[in-house]
Tab-separated table of C-alpha atoms in Angstrom:
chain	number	residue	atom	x	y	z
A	637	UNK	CA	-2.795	-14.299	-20.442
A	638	UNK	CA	-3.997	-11.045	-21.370
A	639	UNK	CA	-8.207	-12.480	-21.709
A	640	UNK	CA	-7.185	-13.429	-17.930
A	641	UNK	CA	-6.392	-10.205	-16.799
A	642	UNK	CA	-8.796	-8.446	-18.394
A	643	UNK	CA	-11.717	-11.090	-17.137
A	644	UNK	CA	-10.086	-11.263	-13.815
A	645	UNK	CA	-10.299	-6.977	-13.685
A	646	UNK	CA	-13.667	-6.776	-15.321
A	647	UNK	CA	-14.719	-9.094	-12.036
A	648	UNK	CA	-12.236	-7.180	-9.313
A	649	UNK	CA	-12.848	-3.497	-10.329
A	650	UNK	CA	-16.920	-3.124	-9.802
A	651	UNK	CA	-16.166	-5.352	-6.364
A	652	UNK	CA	-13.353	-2.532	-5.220
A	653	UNK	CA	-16.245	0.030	-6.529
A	654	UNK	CA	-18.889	-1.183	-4.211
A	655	UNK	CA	-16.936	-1.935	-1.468
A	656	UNK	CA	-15.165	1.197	-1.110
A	657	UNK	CA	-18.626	3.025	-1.824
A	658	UNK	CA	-21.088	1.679	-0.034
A	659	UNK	CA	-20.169	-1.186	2.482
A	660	UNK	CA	-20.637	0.062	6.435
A	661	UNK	CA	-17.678	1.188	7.869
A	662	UNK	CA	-17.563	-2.667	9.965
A	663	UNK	CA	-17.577	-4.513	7.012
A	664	UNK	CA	-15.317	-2.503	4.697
A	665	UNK	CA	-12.750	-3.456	7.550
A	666	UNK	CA	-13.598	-6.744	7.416
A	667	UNK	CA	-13.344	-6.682	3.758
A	668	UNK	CA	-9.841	-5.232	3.886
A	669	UNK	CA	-8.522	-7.075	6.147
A	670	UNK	CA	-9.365	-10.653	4.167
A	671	UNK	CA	-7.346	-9.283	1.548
A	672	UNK	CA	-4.564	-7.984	3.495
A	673	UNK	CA	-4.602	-11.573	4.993
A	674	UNK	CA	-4.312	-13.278	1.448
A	675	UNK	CA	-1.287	-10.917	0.983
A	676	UNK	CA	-0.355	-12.130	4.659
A	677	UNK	CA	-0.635	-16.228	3.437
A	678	UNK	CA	1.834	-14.830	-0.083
A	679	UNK	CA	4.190	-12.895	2.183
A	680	UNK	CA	4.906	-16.251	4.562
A	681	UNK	CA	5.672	-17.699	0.957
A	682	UNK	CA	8.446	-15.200	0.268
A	683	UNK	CA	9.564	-15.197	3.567
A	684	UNK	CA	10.776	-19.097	2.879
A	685	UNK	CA	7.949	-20.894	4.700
A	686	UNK	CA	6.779	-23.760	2.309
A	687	UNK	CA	4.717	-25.509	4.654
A	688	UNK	CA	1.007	-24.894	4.285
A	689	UNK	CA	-0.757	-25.089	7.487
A	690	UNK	CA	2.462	-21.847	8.784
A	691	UNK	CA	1.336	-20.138	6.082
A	692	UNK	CA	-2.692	-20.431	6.578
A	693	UNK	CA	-1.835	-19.488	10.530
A	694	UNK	CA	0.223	-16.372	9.534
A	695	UNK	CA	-2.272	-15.358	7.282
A	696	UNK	CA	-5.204	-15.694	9.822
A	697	UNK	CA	-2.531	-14.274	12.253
A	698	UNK	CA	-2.405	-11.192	10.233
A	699	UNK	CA	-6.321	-11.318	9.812
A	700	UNK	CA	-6.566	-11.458	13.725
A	701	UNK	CA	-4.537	-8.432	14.206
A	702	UNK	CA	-6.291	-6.113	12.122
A	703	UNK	CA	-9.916	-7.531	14.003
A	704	UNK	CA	-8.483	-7.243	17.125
A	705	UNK	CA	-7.673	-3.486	15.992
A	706	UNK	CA	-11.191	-2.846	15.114
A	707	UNK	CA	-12.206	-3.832	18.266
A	708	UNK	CA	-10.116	-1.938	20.299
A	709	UNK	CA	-10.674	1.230	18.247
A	710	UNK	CA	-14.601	1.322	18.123
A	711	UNK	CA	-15.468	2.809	14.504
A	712	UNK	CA	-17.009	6.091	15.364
A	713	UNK	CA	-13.962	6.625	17.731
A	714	UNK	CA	-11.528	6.460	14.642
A	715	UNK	CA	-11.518	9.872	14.246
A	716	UNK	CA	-12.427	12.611	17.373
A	717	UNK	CA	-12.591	15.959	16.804
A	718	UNK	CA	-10.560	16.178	13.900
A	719	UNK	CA	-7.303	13.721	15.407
A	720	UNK	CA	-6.984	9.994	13.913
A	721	UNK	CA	-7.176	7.804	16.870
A	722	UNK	CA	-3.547	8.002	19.122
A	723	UNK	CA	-2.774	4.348	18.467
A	724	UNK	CA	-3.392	4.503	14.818
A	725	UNK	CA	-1.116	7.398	14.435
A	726	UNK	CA	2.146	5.719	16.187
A	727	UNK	CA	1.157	2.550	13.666
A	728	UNK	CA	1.192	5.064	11.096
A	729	UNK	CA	4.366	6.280	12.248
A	730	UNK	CA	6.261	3.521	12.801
A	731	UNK	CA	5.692	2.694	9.354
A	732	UNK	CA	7.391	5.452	8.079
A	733	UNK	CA	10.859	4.112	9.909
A	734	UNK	CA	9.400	1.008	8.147
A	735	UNK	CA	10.029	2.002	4.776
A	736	UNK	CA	12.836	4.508	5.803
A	737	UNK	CA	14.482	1.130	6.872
A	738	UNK	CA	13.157	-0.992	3.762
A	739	UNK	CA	14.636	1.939	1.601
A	740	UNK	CA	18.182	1.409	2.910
A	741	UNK	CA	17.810	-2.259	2.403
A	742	UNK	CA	16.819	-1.837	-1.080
A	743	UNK	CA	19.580	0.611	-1.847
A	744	UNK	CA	22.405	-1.805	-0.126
A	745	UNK	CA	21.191	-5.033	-1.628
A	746	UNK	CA	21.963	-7.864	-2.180
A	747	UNK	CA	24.655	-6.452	0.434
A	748	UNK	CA	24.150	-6.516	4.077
A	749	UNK	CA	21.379	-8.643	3.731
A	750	UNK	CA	22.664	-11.629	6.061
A	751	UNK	CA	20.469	-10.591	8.997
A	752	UNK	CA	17.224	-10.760	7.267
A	753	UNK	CA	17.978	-12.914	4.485
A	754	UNK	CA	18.820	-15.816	6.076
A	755	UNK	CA	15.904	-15.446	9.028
A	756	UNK	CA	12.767	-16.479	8.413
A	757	UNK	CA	10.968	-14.836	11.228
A	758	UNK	CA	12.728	-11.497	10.631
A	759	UNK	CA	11.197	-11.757	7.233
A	760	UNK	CA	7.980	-12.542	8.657
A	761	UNK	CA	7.852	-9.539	10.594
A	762	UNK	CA	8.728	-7.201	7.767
A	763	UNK	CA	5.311	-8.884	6.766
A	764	UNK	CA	3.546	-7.340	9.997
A	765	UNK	CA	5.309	-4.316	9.601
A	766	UNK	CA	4.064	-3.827	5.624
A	767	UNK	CA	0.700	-5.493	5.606
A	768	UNK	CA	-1.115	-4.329	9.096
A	769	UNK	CA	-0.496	-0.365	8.486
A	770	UNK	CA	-1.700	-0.444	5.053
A	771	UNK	CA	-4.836	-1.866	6.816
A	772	UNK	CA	-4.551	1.166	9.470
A	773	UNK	CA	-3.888	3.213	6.476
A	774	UNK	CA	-7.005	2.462	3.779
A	775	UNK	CA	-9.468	2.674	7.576
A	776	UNK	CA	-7.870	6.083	8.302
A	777	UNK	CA	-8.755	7.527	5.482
A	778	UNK	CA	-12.207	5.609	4.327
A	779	UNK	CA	-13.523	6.770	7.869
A	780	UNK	CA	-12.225	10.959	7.279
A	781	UNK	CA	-14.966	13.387	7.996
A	782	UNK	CA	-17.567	10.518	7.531
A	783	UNK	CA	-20.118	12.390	10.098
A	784	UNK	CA	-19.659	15.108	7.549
A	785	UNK	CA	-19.631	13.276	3.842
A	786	UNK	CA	-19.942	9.534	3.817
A	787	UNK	CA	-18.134	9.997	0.742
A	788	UNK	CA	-15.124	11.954	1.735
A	789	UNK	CA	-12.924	9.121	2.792
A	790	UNK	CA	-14.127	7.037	-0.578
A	791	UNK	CA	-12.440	10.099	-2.293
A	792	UNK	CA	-9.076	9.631	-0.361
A	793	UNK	CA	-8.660	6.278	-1.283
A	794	UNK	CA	-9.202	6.794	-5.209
A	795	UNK	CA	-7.168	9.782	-5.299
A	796	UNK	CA	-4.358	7.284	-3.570
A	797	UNK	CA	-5.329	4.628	-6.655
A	798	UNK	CA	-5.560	7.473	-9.464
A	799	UNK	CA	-1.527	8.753	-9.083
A	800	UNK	CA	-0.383	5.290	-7.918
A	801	UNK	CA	-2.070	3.554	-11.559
A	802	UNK	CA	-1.311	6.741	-13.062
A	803	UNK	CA	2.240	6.495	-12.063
A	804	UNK	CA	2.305	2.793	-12.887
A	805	UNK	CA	1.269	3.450	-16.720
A	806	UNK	CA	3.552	6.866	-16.818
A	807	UNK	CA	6.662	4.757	-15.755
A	808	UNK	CA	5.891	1.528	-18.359
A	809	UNK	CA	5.861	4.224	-21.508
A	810	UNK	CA	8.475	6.231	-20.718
A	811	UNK	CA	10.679	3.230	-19.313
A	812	UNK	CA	10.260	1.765	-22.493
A	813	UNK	CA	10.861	4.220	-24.859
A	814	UNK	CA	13.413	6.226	-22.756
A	815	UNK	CA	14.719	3.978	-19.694
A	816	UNK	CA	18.254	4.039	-20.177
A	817	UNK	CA	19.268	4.399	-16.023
A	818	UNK	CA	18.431	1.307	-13.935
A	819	UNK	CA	16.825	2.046	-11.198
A	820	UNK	CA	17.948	-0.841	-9.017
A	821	UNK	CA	18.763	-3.310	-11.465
A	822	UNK	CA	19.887	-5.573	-8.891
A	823	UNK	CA	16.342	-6.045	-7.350
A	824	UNK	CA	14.177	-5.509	-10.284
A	825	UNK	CA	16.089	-5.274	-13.760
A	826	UNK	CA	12.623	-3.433	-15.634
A	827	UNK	CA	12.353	-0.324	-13.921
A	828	UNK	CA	14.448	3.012	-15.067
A	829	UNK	CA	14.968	6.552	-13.040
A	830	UNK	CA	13.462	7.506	-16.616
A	831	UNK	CA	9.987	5.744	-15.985
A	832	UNK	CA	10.539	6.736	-12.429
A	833	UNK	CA	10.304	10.569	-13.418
A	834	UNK	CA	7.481	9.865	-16.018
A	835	UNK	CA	5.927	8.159	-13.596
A	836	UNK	CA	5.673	10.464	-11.131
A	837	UNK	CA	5.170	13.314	-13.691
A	838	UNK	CA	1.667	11.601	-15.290
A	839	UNK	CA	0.613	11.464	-11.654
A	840	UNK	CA	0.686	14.866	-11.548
A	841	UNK	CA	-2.144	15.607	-13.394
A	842	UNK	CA	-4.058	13.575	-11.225
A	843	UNK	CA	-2.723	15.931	-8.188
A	844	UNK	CA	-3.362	18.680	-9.721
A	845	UNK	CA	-7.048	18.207	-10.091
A	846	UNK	CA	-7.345	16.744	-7.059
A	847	UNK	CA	-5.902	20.640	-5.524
A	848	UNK	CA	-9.220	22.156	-7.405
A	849	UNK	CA	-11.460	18.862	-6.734
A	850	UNK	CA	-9.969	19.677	-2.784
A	851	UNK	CA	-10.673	23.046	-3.174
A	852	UNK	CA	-6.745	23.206	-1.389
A	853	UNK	CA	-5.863	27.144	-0.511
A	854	UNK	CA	-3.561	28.828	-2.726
A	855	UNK	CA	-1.042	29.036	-0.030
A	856	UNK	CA	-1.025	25.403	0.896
A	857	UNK	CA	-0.414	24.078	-3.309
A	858	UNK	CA	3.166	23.439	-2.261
A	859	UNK	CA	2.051	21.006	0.656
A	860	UNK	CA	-0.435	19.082	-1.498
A	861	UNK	CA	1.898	18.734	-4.736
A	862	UNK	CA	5.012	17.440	-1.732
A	863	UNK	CA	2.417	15.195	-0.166
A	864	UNK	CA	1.363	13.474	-3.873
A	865	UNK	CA	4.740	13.341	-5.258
A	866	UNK	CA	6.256	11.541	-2.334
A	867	UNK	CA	3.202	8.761	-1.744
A	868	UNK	CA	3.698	8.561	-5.913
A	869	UNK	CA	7.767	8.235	-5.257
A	870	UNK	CA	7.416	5.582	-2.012
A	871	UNK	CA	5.054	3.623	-4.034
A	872	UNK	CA	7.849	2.255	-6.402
A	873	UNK	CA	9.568	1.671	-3.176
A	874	UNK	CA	6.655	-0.846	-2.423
A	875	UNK	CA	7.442	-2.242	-5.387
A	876	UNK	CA	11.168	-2.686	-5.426
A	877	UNK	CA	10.920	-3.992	-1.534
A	878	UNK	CA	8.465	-6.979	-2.948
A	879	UNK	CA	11.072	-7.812	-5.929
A	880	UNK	CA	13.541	-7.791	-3.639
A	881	UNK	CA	12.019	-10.402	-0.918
A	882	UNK	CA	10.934	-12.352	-4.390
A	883	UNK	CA	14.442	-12.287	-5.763
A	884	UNK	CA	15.600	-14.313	-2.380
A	885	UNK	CA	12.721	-16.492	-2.450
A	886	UNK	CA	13.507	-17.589	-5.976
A	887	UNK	CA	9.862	-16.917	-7.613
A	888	UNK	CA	8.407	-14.494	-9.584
A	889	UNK	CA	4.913	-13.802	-8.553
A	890	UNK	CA	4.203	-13.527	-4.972
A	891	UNK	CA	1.010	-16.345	-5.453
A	892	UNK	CA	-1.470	-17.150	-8.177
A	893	UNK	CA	-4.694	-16.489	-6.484
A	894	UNK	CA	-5.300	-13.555	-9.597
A	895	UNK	CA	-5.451	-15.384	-12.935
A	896	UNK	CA	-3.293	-13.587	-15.185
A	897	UNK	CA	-2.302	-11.113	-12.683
A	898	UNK	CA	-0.518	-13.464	-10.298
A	899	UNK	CA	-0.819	-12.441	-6.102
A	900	UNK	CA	-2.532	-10.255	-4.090
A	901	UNK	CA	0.822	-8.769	-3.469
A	902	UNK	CA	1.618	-8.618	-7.021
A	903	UNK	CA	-1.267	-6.072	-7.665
A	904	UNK	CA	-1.324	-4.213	-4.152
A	905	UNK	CA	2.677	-3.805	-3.605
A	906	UNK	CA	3.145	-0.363	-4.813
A	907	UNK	CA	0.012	0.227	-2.570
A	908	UNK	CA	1.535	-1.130	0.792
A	909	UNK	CA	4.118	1.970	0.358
A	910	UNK	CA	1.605	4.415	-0.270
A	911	UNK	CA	-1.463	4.285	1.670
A	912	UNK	CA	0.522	4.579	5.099
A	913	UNK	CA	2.787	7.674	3.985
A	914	UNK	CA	-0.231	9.080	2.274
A	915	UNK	CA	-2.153	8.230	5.273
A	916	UNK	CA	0.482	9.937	7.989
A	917	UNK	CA	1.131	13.079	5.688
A	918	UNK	CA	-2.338	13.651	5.548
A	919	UNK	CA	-3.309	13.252	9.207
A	920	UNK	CA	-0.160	14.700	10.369
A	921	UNK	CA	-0.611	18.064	8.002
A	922	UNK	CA	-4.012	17.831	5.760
A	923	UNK	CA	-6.501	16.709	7.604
């Protein structure tokens, strides 16, 4: 298992490199939205579809959105003057009362869970609602000041990737060695308010540079450090929401499209979470 995941990252990572670097605006949103679309084809899994040809249509449905989003919002029209596009602000925004919503669901599970648990199309939806603004999200931000530095928006999304990872690995060694508090041990039984805090506290080392890499004015520290530690804190929210819609789809990877790694979802569910709050905070008060 672990020669899998270490083949299967030694292939991914330079791919992710490249692609974030150096594809053309079109294609990088082609690019993202294939693999939002595989995570599209694993979400119709966990929201109880088991038939094959539903779940290749929602995935291509969920592929056809996001094109059909490029090609209403013309690339160089993205960004004007400074302001993210109108219509990829309110999907930006509505995410937020997505995983306001999701947050409440994941506190009050498995309680009050009737309405979506036994629906398969209001499952389905929570799919649209997580998978096409992290797609609005990563474009926001890959196409910032691009007129200015091609390389600008490339920065954005690695500094999302540095605290999330960072994060990640803070919460596994402190969890370990000091997780004694569940964190919502009836959705996903490993994770601890300990690795939660360490978690979020590794990140910040990772913010911190990225306040001098930023060049971010003394009186605006305050805003950036907020900004990083909630996107860090919503990510495990990403996380718990995709254990919980596991959980009451009886499996334990979202698909096995990753060899030793499992999903798409599996590796990109913390991300969901916290590329659109990133993404609003920063067009809303940073950018």
């Amino acid at each position: 298992m672990l020669k899998q995941r270490i083949i299967t990252a030694l292939i991914l990572a330079p791919l992710a490199l490249m692609a974030i670097l150096f594809l053309p605006i079109w294609w990088f949103e082609l690019a993202i939205a294939g693999v939002v679309a595989l995570g599209g084809y694993e979400w119709a899994n966990m929201s109880g579809i088991t038939e094959r040809p539903k779940k290749i249509l929602y995935m291509i449905a969920t592929f056809v959105i996001c094109v059909l989003l490029t090609l209403a919002v013309d690339s160089s029209m993205i960004w004007y003057q400074g302001q993210l596009h109108w219509f990829y602000r309110l999907i930006l925004g509505l995410s937020i009362v997505w995983w306001a919503a999701s947050l409440i669901m994941v506190l009050a599970y498995p309680k009050y869970t009737a309405f979506w648990r036994n629906s398969r199309s209001v499952r389905t939806l929570f799919g649209f609602l997580t998978l096409i603004p992290t797609w609005v999200a990563v474009i926001a931000l890959r196409t910032s000041l691009h007129d200015v530095d091609p390389f600008y928006g490339a920065s954005l999304i690695f500094y999302v990737l540095g605290i999330v990872w960072a994060a990640d690995i803070g919460a596994f060694f402190v969890g370990v060695k000091f997780g004694r508090h569940k964190l919502r041990p009836n959705v996903s039984p490993g994770k601890s308010l300990e690795g939660l805090l360490g978690g979020i506290a590794a990140s910040f080392a990772i913010i911190a540079f990225a306040a001098l890499h930023y060049q971010v004015e003394p009186s605006r520290i305050w805003l950036h450090l907020l900004i990083g530690g909630v996107t860090v804190a919503v990510s495990a929210l990403g996380d718990l929401n995709e254990s919980m819609l596991k959980r009451c789809a009886g499996i334990k990877d979202s698909g096995r499209i990753l060899p030793g790694h499992g999903g798409v979802l599996d590796r990109i569910d913390s991300l969901t979470a916290a590329f659109p709050v990133f993404a609003f905070c920063y067009v809303t008060w940073m950018a």
